[in-house]
Structures are given as structure tokens and as C-alpha cells.
Coordinates of C-alpha atoms and ligand atoms in Angstrom, one line a residue:
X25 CA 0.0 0.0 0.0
X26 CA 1.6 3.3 -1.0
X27 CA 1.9 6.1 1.6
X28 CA -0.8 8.1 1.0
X29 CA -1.7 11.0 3.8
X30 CA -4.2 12.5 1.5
X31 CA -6.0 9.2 1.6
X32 CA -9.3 8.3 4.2
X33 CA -8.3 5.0 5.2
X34 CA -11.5 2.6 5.2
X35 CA -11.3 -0.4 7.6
X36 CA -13.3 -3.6 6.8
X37 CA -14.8 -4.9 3.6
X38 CA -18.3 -5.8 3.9
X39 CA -20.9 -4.1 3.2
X40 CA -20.6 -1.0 5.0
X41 CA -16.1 -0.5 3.9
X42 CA -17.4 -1.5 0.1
X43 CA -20.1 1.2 0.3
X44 CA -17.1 3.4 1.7
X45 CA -14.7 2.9 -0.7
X46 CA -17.2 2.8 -3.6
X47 CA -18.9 6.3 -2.3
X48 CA -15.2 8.3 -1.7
X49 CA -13.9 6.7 -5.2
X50 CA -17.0 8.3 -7.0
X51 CA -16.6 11.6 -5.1
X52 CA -12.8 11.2 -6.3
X53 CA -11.5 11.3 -2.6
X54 CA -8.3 9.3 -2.3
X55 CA -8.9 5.8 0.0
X56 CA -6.6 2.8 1.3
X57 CA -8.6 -0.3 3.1
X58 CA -7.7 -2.6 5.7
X59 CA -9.5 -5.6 6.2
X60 CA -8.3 -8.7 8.3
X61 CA -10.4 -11.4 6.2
X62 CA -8.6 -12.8 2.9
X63 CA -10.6 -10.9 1.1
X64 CA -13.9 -9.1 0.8
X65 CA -17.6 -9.8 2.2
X66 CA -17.3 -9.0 5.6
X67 CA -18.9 -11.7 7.8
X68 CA -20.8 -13.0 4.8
X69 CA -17.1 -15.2 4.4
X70 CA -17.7 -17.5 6.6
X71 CA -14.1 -18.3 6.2
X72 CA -13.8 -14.8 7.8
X73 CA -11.7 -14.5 10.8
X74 CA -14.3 -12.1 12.7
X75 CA -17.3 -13.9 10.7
X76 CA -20.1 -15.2 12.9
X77 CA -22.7 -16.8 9.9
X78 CA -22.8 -20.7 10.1
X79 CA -23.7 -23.1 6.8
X80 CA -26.8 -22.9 6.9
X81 CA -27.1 -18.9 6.8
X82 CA -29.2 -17.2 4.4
X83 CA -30.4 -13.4 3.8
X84 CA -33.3 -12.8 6.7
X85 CA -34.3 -9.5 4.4
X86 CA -34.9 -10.9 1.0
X87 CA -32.5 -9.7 -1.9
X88 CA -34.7 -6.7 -3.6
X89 CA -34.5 -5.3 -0.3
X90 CA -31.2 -5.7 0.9
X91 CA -28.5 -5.3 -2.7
X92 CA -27.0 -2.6 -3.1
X93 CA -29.7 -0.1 -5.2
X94 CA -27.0 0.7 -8.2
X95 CA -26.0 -3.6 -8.1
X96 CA -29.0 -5.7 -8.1
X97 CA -28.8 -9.5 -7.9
X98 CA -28.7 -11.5 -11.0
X99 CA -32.2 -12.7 -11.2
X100 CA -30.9 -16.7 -10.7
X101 CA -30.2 -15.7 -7.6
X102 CA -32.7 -16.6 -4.6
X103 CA -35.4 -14.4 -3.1
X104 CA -32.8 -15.2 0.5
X105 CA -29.6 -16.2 -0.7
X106 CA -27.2 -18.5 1.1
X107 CA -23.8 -16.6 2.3
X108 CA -22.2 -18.4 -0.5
X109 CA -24.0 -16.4 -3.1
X110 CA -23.7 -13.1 -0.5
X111 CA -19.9 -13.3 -0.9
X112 CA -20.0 -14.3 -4.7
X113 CA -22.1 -11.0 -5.3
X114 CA -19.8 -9.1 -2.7
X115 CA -16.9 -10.4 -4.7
X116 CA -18.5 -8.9 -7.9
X117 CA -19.7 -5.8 -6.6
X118 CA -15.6 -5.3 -5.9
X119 CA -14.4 -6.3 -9.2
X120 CA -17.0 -4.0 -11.0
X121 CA -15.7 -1.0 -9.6
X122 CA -12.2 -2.2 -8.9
X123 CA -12.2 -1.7 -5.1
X124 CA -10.5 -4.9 -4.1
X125 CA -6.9 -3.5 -5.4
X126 CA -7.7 -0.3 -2.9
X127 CA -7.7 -2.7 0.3
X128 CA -4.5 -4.7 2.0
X129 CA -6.0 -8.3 2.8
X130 CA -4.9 -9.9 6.1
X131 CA -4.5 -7.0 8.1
X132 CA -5.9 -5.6 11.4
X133 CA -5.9 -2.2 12.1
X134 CA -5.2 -2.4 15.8
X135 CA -5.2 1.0 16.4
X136 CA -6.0 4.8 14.8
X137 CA -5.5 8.0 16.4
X138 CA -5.7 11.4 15.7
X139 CA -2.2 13.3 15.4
X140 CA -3.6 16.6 16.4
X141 CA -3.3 18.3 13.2
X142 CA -5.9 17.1 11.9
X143 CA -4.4 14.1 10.0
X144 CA -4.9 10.1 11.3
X145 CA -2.1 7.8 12.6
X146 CA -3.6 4.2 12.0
X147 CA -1.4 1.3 13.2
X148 CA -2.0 -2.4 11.9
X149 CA -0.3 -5.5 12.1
X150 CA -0.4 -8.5 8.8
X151 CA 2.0 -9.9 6.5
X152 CA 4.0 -6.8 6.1
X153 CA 4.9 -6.6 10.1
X154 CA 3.2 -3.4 12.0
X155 CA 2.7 -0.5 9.2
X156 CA 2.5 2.6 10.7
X157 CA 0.6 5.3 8.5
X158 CA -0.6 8.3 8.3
X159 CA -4.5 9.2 6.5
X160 CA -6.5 12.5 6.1
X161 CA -9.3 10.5 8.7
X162 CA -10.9 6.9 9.1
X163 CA -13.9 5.1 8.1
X164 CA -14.7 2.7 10.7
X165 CA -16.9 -0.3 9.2
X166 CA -15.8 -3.1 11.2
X167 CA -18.9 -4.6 11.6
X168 CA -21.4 -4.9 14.6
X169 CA -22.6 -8.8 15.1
X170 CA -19.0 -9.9 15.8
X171 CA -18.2 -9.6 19.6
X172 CA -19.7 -11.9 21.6
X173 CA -21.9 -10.6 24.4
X174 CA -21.8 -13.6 27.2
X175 CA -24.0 -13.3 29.8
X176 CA -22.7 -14.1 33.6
X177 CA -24.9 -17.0 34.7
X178 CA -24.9 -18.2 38.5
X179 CA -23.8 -21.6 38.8
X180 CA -21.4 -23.8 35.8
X181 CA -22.2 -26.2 33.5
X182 CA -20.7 -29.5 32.7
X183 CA -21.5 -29.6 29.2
X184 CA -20.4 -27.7 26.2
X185 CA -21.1 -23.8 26.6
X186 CA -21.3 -21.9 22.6
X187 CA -21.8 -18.9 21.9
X188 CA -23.5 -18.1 18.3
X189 CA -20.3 -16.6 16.9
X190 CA -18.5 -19.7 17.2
X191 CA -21.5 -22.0 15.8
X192 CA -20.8 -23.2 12.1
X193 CA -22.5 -26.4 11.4
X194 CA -25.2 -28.3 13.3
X195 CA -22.9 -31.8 13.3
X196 CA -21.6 -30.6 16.7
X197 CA -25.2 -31.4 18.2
X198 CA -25.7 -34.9 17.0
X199 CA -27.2 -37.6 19.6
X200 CA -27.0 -34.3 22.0
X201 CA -29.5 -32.5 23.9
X202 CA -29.1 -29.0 23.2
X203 CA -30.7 -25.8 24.7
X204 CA -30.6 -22.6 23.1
X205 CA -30.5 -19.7 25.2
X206 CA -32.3 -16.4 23.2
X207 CA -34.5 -16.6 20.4
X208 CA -33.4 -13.8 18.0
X209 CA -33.0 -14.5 14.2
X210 CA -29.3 -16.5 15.1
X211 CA -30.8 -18.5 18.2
X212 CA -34.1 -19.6 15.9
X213 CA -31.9 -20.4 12.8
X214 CA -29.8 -22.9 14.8
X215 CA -32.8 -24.1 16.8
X216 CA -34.1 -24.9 13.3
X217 CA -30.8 -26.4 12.1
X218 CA -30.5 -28.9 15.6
X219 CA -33.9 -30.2 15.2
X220 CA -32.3 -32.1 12.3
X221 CA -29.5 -33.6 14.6
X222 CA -30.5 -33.3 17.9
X223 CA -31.0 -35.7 20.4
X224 CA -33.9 -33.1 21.9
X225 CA -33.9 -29.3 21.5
X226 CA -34.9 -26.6 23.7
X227 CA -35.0 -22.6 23.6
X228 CA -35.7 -20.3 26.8
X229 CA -36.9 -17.0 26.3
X230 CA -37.3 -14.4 28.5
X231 CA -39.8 -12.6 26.3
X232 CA -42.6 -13.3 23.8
X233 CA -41.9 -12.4 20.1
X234 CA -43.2 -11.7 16.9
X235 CA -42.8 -14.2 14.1
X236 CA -43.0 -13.3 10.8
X237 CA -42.8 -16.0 7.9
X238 CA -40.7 -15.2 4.7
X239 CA -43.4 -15.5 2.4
X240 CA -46.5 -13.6 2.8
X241 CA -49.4 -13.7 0.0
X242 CA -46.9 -15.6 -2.1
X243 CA -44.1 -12.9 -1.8
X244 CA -40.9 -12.3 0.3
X245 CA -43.0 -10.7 3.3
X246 CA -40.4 -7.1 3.2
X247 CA -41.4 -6.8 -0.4
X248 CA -45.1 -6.2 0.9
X249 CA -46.3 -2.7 2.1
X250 CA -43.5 -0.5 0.5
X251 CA -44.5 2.5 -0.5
X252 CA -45.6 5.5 1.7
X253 CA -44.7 4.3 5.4
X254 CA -48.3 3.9 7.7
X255 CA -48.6 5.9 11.1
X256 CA -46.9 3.3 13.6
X257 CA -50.4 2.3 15.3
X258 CA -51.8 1.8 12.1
X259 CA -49.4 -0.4 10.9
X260 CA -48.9 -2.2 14.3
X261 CA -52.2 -3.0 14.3
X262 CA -52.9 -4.3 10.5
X263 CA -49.2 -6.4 10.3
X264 CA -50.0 -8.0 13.8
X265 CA -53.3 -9.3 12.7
X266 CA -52.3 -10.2 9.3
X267 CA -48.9 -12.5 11.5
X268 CA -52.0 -13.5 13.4
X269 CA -54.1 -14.9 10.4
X270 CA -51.0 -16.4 8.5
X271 CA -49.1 -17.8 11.2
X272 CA -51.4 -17.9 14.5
X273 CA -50.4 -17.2 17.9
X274 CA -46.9 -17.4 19.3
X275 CA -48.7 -17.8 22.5
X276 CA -50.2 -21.6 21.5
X277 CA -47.2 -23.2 20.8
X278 CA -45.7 -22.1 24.2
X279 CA -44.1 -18.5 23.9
X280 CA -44.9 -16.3 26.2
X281 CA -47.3 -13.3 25.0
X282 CA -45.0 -10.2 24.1
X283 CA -45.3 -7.2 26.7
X284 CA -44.6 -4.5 23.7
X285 CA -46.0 -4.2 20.2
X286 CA -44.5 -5.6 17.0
X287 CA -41.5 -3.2 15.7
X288 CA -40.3 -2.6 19.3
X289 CA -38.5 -5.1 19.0
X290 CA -36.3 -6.5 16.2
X291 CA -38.6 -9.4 14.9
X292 CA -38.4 -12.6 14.0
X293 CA -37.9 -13.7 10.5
X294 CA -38.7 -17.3 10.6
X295 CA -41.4 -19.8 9.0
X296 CA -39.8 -22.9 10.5
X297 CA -39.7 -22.5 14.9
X298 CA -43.4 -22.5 14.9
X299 CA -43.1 -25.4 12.6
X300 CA -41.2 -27.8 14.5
X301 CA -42.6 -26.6 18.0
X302 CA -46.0 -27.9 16.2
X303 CA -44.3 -30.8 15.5
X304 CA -42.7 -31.7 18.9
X305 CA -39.4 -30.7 17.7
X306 CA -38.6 -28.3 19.6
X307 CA -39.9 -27.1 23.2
X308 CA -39.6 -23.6 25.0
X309 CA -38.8 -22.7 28.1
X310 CA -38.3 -20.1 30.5
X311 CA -35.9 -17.6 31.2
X312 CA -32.5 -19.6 32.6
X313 CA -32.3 -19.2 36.7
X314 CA -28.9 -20.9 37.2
X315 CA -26.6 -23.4 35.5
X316 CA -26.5 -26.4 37.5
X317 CA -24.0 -29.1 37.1
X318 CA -25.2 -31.6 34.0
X319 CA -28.6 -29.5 33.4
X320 CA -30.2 -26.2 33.8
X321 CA -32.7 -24.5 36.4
X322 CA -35.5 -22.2 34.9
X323 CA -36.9 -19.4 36.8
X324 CA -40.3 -21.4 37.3
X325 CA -38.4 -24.1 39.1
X326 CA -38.3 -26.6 36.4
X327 CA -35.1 -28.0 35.7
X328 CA -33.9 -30.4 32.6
X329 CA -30.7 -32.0 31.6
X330 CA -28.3 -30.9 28.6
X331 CA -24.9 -31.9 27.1
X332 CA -24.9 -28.2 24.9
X333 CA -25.8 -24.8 25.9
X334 CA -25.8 -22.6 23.1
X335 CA -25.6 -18.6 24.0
X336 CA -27.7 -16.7 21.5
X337 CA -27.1 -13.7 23.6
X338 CA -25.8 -11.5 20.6
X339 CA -23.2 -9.1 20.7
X340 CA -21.6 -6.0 21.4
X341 CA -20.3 -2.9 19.6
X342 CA -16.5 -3.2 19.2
X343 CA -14.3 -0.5 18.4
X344 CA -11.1 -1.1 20.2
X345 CA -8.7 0.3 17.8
X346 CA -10.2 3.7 18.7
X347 CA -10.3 6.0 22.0
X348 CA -14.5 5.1 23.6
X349 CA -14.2 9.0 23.7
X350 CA -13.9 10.1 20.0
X351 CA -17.1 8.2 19.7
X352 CA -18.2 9.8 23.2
X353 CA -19.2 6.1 24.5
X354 CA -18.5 4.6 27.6
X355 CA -17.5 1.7 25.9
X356 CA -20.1 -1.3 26.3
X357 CA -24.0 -1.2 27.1
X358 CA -25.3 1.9 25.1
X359 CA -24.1 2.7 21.9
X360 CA -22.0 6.0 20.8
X361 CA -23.7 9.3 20.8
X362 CA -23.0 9.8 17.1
X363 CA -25.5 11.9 15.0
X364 CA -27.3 10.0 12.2
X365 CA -25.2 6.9 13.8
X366 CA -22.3 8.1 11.7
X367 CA -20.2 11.4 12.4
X368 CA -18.7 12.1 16.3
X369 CA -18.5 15.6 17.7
X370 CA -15.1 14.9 18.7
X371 CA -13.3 15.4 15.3
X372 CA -14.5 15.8 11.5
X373 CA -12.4 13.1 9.9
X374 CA -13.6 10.2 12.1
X375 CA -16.8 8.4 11.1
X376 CA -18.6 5.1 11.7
X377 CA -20.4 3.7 9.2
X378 CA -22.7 0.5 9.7
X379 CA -23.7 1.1 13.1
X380 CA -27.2 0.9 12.6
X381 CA -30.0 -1.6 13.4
X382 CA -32.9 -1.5 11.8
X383 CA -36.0 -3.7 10.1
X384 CA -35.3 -3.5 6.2
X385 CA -32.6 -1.2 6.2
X386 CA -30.6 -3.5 4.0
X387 CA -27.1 -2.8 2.4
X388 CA -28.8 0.0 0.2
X389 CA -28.8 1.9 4.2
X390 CA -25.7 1.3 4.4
X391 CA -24.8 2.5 1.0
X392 CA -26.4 5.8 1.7
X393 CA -24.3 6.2 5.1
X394 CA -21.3 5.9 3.0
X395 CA -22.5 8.6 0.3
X396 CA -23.8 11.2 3.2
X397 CA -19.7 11.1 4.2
X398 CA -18.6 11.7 0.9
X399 CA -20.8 14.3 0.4
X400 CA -19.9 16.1 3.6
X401 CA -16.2 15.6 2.1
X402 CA -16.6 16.7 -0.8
X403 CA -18.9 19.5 0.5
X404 CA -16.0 20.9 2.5
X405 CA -14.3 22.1 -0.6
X406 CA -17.3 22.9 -3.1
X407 CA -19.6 23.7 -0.6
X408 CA -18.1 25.1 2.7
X409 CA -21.5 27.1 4.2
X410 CA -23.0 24.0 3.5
X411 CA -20.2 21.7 5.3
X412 CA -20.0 24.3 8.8
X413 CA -23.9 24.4 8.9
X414 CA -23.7 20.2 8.6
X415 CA -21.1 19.9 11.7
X416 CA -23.1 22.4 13.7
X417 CA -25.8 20.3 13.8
X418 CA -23.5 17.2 14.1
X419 CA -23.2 18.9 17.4
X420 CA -26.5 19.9 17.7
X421 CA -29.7 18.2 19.3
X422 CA -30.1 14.3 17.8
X423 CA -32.9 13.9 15.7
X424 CA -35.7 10.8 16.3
X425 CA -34.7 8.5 13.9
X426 CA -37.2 6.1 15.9
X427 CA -40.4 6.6 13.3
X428 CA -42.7 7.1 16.3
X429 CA -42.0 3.7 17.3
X430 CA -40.7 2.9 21.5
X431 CA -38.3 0.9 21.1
X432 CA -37.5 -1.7 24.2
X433 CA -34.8 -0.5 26.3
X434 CA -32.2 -3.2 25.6
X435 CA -28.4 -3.1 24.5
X436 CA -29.3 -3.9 20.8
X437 CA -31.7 -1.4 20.6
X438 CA -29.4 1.2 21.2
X439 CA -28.8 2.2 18.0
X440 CA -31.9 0.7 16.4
X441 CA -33.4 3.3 14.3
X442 CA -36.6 3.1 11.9
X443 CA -35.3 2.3 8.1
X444 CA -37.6 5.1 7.0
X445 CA -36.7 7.6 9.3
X446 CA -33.3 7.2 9.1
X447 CA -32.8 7.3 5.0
X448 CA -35.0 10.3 4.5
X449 CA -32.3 11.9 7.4
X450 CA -29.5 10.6 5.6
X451 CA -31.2 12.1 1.9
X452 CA -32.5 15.1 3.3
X453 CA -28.7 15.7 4.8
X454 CA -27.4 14.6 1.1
X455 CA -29.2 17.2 -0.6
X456 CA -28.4 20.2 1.4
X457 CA -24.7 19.1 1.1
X458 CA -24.8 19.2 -2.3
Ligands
LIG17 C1 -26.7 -14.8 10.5 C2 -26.9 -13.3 10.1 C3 -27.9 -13.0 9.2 C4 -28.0 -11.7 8.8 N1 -29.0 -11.4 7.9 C5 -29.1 -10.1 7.5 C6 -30.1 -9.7 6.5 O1 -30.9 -10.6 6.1 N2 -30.1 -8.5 6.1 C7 -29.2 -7.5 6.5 O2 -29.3 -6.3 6.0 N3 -28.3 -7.8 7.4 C8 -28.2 -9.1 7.9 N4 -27.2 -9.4 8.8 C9 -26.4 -8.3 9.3 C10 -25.0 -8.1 8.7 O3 -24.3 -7.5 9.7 C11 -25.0 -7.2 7.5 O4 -25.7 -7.8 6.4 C12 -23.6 -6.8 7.0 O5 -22.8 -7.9 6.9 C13 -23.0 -5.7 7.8 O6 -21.8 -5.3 7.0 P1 -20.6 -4.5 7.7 O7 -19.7 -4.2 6.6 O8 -21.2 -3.4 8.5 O9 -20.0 -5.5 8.7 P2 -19.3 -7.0 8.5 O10 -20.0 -7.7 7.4 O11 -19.2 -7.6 9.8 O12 -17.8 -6.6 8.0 C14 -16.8 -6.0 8.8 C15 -15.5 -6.4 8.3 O13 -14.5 -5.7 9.1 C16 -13.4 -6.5 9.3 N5 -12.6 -6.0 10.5 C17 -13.1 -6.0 11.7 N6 -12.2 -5.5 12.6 C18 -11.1 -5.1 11.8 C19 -9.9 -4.5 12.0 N7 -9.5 -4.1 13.3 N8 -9.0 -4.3 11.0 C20 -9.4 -4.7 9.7 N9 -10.5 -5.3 9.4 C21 -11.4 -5.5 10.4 C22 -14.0 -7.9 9.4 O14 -13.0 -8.9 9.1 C23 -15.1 -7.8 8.4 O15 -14.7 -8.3 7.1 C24 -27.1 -10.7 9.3 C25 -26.1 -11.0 10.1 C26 -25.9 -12.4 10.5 C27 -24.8 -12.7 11.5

């Protein structure tokens, strides 16, 4: 990689760096990526170092929704693709716009710092030894649904303790009996997967949830209801009787009835749990009270014997190559205080791209981070009014990106935003920067 300090150096290639370094190369700003993986896809490789999807991992959003708008999927491909076509359309996404030749494979950045003259020092460490460089600032799209959040249980356990991240193929749970601790879109994939292999299966919630199937009507269920976003109540209340009608209650197959309304929450894209717990495949339980030697106790009392304990207890932002206050974050539990999830207060070459969560966002959100940072960029020369008024209100007031929606107080949620919301921000921001 040639010495560059002119250059914004982008680190990771999934989505979120390829949307970087496609969005600065079309604004003509100068760009050097780092990514640790072999090559690009982000955790769509499941060869990836930092990768957490297993083999059996497909798109949750189906692929209108999710591509990249200016690189839709060849029409071969599936309405949800397997992460082997992800990475093969990841791959061609690079070679199209000749972005892989801009990144050094097999590198970590381990750390980036600003030198107090407005340039970046980033540090990293691969097949070249530690490189020490310098960059006009850092785009930070390492990813989000790599760090393992573990929760501290009372008590051990005798058997085989996984987190999600480390799950690849269900082999590891033949003969056993398996519970699966969470029931997000990772915990109800691999319930799905063990039924197959299992000896028994479990999964203890400690909430109810919202299940919507993949097809509705015929039709990948995202694809319905595009146009014109509803008032929340209004669509609350038509999607959760149309889940009701397709795919009955959650309640009679032995979840708990949620305590918040659908969209609260992240939901659950999944045809099949309801399936096999119709079936006898698969049981739930309770919220998890201790470990206890060869089994586990539930908060009701029960208790039932297990030789794996999978942790679908998701994860936690992870920037630890930067100072917690550039980003003004404490570090774990809540998430950065960065407006529009992207640009910090703290300095104007520093921004994050790919910290959001959110229903349907897809790639194409991601995208559109990417081309709100070149713009602001770009802006700073062609348009410098417009560039001071967009950093005052960087440090201004955040705006609800929540869509009217409450969102449940948990660590995920934390930077969960609506998908509408947010993009007409991120336009809106776009067009006055132009
Ligand atoms: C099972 C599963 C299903 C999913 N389904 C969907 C879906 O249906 N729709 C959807 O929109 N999203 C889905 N996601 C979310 C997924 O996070 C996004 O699709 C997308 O991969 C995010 O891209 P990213 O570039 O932000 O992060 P990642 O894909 O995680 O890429 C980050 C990259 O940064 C690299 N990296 C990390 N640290 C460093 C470092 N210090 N130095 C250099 N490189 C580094 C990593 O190696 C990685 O390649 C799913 C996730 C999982 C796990």
C-alpha cells in the first residue's frame, strides 16, 4: 500500500467499507482499506476470521430489499440467498468498480489516532509486520454482530457452553441435547438447524416475540407494504393481525405473549420455529435461573438435563482500535452518541459507518451512510457554508430517527433506528450538502 496521507483509510470490507470505498472513489477522494479477512464480504465469508454466519445462513431481508440499489442481484439468484451467493455478489460488486486493489487483505488495524493536526495515525499489524501510516481520517466499518456478548450465569455447567459466533455447522449437536439460550433470528436459525440432529432441543426466552414467515401472499413478506410508510399504530395494528391470520399465535405453541407491540423489538424472521414446536421438535422454556451441574434450572423451578448450551445472547459494539471518547461512548452497554449513527462531535475526519440496526434497512442503508460522508467531504471544498452548517448540527440536538416507534430499552436497541426515518435523514442531509 503506498503512503498516502491524502487518503481516508476505510477499515473492513463488507458491506458497510465496500459502500465506503465505492462512495469516496465516485466523489474522487483518495482511500486505502484494511481488512483482516482474505478478502472481501465481511462476515458474509464464513471463512472470515471475525465472521459469525454458520452453513446454513441465508439473507433474513430478501434480496430486492437488501442489494446494493445501483447492483442488483442476478435474477438466478434466490429471493434469500445462502452466504455463498452473498460473498460471490460481494466479490462482484468489488471487481466491477475495482475496489478490491484499494484494500490490504490480512490486516488488522489495531489502532487509529488522531495526530492533532488534523491528520490520522492508523497502526496495523499483517504480512508486512506493523505498518504505521498516516490518513486524512478513518472510516470505521468493522462490523457490529462480531463480539460476543456472554451473559454471567450463577452456577457452571458441565457440558459444552457456545456462543453463536463460534456456531458453524449443526454436526456438533448430534445424539445431544441442546438448549438454546435467546430466540433472535441467530438463536431460531440454529434451533431450526439442531432439530435435524439433535437428540432433543430446547429454547428459553425471556420474552414473547413476533414471528414473521418469509413469504406472505406468495411474496418475500419485506417486499409487501412499501410505499408511503403507515402511522406506527396503524401499521402495528394491521401487520400483527395479518402475523396472526397467516401464522397464529406465538402464545399456543408455548411462547410467552409479548409485553410490547410488534416493531419494538427487532422481529423474528422465521417460517420454520413454529413449525417444528408444532411438531414436537422443539420445546420452550423459561428464562434460565442458574446453570447447574449436568442441566439447567429455569426461573419457574423446572429444571432439565443438557450436554450443549448454546448462547444466542448476541453481541456487542466493538471499536477497540479507537479512543470510547472520539465516539463519546462509555464503551459497552449503550451505543456511541453519534449523530445520524455516523459522524462524532469529537473530530471531523472520524466516522462510523454501519452502526445501525434496523428492520429492512438493508445494504442499500448502508450505502447511503457511505454517500452522506462523501458528500460532507466533498462539500468541505465545493460547498463550505453548506459543510460548517452540517457539523453544527453534528453537534446539535439528535434527531428521532425512531419513526414514532418505543423501542424496548435493551443493548441492541441502542442504536436501532426506523429504516424510513433514518434514510430520509441521511437524503435530506445529502441534498443540502450538495
Ligand atoms: C446470521 C446473520 C444474518 C444476517 N442477515 C441479514 C439480513 O438478512 N439483512 C441485512 O441487512 N443484514 C443481515 N445481517 C447483518 C449483517 O451484519 C449485514 O448484512 C452486513 O454484513 C454488515 O456489514 P458490515 O460491513 O457493516 O460488517 P461486516 O460484514 O461484519 O464486515 C466487517 C469487516 O471488518 C473486518 N474487520 C473487523 N475489525 C477489523 C480490524 N480491526 N481491522 C481490519 N478489518 C477489520 C472484518 O474482518 C469484516 O470483514 C445478518 C447477520 C448475521 C450474523
Amino acid at each position: 500500500m503506498p503512503d498516502d496521507p491524502d487518503s481516508y483509510a476505510v477499515i473492513g470490507a463488507g458491506s458497510s467499507g465496500l459502500a465506503a470505498a465505492r462512495n469516496l472513489q465516485r466523489a474522487g477522494i483518495p482511500w486505502a482499506g484494511y481488512e483482516l479477512a482474505s478478502g472481501v464480504g465481511g462476515l458474509w465469508d464464513i471463512s472470515g476470521p471475525r465472521s459469525t454466519v454458520y452453513e446454513s445462513a441465508h439473507l433474513i431481508s430478501s434480496k430486492t430489499t437488501t442489494q446494493f440499489a445501483e447492483f442488483p442481484m442476478r435474477d438466478e439468484v434466490a429471493d434469500y440467498p445462502s452466504h455463498r451467493d452473498l460473498l460471490g455478489y460481494f466479490r462482484d460488486f468489488a471487481s466491477t468498480h475495482g475496489l478490491s486493489d484499494g484494500f490490504t487483505f490480512g490486516t488488522e488495524v489495531v489502532s487509529a489516532r488522531p495526530t492533532g493536526d488534523g491528520s490520522w495515525t492508523v497502526v496495523s499489524t499483517g504480512p508486512a509486520g506493523t505498518v504505521e501510516r498516516r490518513h486524512a481520517g478513518v472510516l470505521a466499518a468493522n462490523g457490529t454482530l462480531s463480539e460476543p456478548s456472554v451473559p454471567a450465569f450463577e452456577g457452571s455447567f458441565d457440558g459444552e457452553v457456545l456462543h453463536t459466533s463460534a456456531y458453524k455447522s449443526p454436526t456438533v449437536f448430534t445424539g445431544k441435547r441442546v438448549l438454546i439460550i435467546g430466540a433472535g433470528n441467530s438463536g431460531c436459525d440454529i434451533a431450526v438447524d439442531a432439530v435435524h440432529h439433535a437428540a432433543s432441543v430446547d429454547i428459553s426466552v425471556r420474552r414473547g416475540y413476533y414471528f414473521v414467515p418469509k413469504y406472505l401472499f406468495g411474496k418475500p413478506a419485506d417486499t409487501l407494504n412499501q410505499g408511503r410508510p403507515l402511522p406506527p399504530r396503524i401499521k402495528q395494528a394491521i401487520d400483527s393481525r395479518v402475523l396472526k391470520l397467516f401464522t397464529g399465535d406465538p402464545v399456543k405453541f408455548g411462547f410467552p405473549a409479548p409485553d410490547y407491540k410488534i416493531y419494538e423489538s427487532h422481529p423474528i424472521v422465521n417460517s420454520l420455529v413454529l413449525h417444528h414446536l408444532g411438531h414436537g421438535d422443539l420445546s420452550v422454556k423459561p428464562d434460565v435461573r442458574r446453570l447447574d451441574g449436568d442441566g439447567v434450572v429455569f426461573v419457574d423451578g423446572s429444571r432439565a438435563a443438557y450436554d450443549v448450551v448454546v448462547l444466542a445472547t448476541g453481541y456487542h459494539l466493538h471499536y477497540p482500535f479507537l479512543d470510547p471518547a472520539l465516539l463519546r461512548w462509555a464503551g459497552r452497554g449503550s451505543a456511541p452518541d453519534l449523530y445520524l449513527n455516523i459522524f462524532t462531535q469529537e473530530d471531523p475526519n472520524l466516522f462510523v459507518l454501519g452502526m445501525i440496526e434496523a428492520s429492512g434497512i438493508g445494504w442499500q442503508g448502508r450505502y447511503e451512510q457511505a454517500e452522506l460522508v462523501a458528500s460532507y467531504l466533498r462539500a468541505r471544498t465545493s460547498n463550505p457554508a453548506a459543510a460548517r452548517s452540517f457539523e453544527d448540527r453534528v453537534a446539535g440536538p439528535r434527531p428521532d430517527l425512531s419513526g414514532g416507534y418505543h423501542y424496548l430499552g435493551l443493548e441492541r436497541m441502542s442504536y436501532y433506528v426506523n429504516k424510513d426515518a433514518y434514510r430520509s435523514a441521511v437524503r435530506a442531509e445529502i441534498e443540502r450538502l450538495a
